[in-house]
XYZ file of N, CA and C in Angstrom:
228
model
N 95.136 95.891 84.860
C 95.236 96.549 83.574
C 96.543 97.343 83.540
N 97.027 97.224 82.093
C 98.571 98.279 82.180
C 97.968 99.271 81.757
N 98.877 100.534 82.060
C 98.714 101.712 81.063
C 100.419 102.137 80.985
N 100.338 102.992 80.244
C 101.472 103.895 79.590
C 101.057 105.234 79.855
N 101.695 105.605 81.115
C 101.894 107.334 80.783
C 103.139 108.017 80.257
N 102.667 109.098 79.718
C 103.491 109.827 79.137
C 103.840 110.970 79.674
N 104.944 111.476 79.642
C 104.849 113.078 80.510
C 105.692 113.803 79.747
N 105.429 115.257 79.354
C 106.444 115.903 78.760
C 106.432 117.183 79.784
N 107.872 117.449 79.889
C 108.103 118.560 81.066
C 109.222 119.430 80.731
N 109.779 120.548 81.168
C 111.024 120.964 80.861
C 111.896 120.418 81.134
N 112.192 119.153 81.881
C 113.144 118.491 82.432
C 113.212 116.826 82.511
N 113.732 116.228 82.443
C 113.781 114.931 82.723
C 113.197 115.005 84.080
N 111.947 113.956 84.170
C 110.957 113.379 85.292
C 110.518 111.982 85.693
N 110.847 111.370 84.556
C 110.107 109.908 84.912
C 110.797 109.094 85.638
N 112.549 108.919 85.452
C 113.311 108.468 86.553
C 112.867 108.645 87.801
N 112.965 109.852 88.539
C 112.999 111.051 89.382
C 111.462 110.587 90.228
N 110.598 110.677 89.555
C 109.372 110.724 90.055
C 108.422 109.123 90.313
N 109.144 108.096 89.295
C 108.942 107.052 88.997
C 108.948 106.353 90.492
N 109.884 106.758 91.873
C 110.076 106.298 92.689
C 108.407 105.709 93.507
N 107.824 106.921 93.272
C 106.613 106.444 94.138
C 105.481 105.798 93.483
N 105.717 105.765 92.080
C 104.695 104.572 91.919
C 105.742 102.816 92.070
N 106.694 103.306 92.097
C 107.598 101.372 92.587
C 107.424 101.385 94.054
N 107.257 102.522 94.765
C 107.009 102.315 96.468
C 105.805 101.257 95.990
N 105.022 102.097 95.203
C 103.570 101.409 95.633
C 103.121 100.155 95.134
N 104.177 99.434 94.283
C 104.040 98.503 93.418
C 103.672 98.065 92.240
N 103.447 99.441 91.854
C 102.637 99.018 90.270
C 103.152 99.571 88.916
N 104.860 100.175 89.114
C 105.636 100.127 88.248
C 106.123 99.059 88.108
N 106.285 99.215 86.745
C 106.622 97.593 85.384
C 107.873 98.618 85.224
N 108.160 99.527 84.597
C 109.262 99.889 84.010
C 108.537 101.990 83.883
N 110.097 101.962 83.602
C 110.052 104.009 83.655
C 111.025 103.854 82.821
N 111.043 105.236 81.860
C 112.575 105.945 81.055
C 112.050 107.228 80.427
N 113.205 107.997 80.146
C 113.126 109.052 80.124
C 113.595 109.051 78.125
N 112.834 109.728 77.380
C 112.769 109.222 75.884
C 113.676 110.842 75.154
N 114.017 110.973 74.336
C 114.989 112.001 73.328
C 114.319 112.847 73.651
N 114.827 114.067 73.593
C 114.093 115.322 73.888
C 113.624 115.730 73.135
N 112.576 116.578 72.476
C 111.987 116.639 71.289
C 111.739 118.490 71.185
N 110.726 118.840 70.626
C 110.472 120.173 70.286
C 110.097 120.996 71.723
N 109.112 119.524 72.355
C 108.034 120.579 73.062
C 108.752 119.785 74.714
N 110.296 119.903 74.318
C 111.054 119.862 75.854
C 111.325 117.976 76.219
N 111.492 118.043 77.436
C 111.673 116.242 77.347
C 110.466 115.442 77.860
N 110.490 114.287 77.086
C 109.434 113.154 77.872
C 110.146 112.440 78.411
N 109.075 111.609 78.932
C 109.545 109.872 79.859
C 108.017 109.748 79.832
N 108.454 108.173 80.651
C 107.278 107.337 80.510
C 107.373 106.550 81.928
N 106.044 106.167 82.412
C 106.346 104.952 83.085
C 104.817 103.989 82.697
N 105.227 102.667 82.830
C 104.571 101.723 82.613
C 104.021 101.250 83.565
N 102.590 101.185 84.181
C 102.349 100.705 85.151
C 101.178 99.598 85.414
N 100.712 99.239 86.484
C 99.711 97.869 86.340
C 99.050 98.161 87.361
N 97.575 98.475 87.290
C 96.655 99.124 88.156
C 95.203 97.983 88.051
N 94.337 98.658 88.593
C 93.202 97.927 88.684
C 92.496 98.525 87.277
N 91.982 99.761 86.846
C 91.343 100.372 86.078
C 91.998 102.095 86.081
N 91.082 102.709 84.676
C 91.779 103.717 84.372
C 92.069 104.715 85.385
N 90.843 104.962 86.673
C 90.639 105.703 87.555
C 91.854 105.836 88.701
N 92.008 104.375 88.739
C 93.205 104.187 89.617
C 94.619 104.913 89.164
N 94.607 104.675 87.488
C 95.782 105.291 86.847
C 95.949 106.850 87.205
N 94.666 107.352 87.186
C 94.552 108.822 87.198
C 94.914 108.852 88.621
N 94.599 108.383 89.615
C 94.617 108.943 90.766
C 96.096 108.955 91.200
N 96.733 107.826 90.581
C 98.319 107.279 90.931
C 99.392 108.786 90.696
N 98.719 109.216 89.278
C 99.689 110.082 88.766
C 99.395 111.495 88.990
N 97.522 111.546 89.994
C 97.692 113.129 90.530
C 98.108 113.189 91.734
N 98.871 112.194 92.749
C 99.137 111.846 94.252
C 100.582 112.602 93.555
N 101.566 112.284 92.825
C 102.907 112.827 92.388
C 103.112 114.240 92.396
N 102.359 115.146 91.746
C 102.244 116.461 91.776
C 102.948 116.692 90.695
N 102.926 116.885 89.121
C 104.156 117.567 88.660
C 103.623 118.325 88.143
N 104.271 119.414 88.108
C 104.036 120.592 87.903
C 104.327 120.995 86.347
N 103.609 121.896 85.814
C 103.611 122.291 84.581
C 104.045 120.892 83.512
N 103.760 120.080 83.493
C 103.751 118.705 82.646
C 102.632 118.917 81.750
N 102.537 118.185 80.455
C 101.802 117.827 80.062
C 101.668 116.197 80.391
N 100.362 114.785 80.393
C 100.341 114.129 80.874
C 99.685 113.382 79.914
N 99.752 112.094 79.476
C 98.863 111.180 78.632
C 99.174 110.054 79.067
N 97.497 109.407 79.450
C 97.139 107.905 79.743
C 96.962 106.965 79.081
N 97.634 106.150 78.956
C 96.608 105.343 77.768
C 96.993 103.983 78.135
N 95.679 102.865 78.017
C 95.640 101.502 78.289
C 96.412 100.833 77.321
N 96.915 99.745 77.235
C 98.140 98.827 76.951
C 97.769 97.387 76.896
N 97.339 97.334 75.815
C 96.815 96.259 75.105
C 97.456 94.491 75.701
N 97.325 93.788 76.668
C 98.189 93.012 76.907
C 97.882 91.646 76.155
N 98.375 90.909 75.120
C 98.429 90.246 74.534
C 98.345 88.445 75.339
């Protein structure tokens, strides 16, 4: 299953942090998106077994003061 996380942080993160979900194999793609009101996002795209796995992928990273959104990715 894919998902799409989202992260908004004071700083550019998804490059940066993106490294250890490609160690682990299940980054598709990462980028870091316009900075907006509530500071900068990024994203990474990844391919897991189920949602649980997603969650667990992205609390092994640690980031700190982020906000974080999961969401499954419809694969056509």
């Amino acid at each position: 299953m894919r998902f799409m996380v989202f992260v908004r942080s004071p700083s550019p993160l998804a490059a940066l942090h993106g490294d250890a979900l490609r160690h682990a194999g299940v980054l598709l793609d990462a980028g870091d998106l316009v900075p907006g009101a509530c500071g900068v996002s990024g994203y990474w795209l990844i391919d897991v077994r189920d949602h649980e796995e997603a969650v667990e992928r992205v609390k092994r990273i640690g980031l700190p003061a982020c906000v974080v959104e999961i969401r499954q990715v419809a694969v056509v």
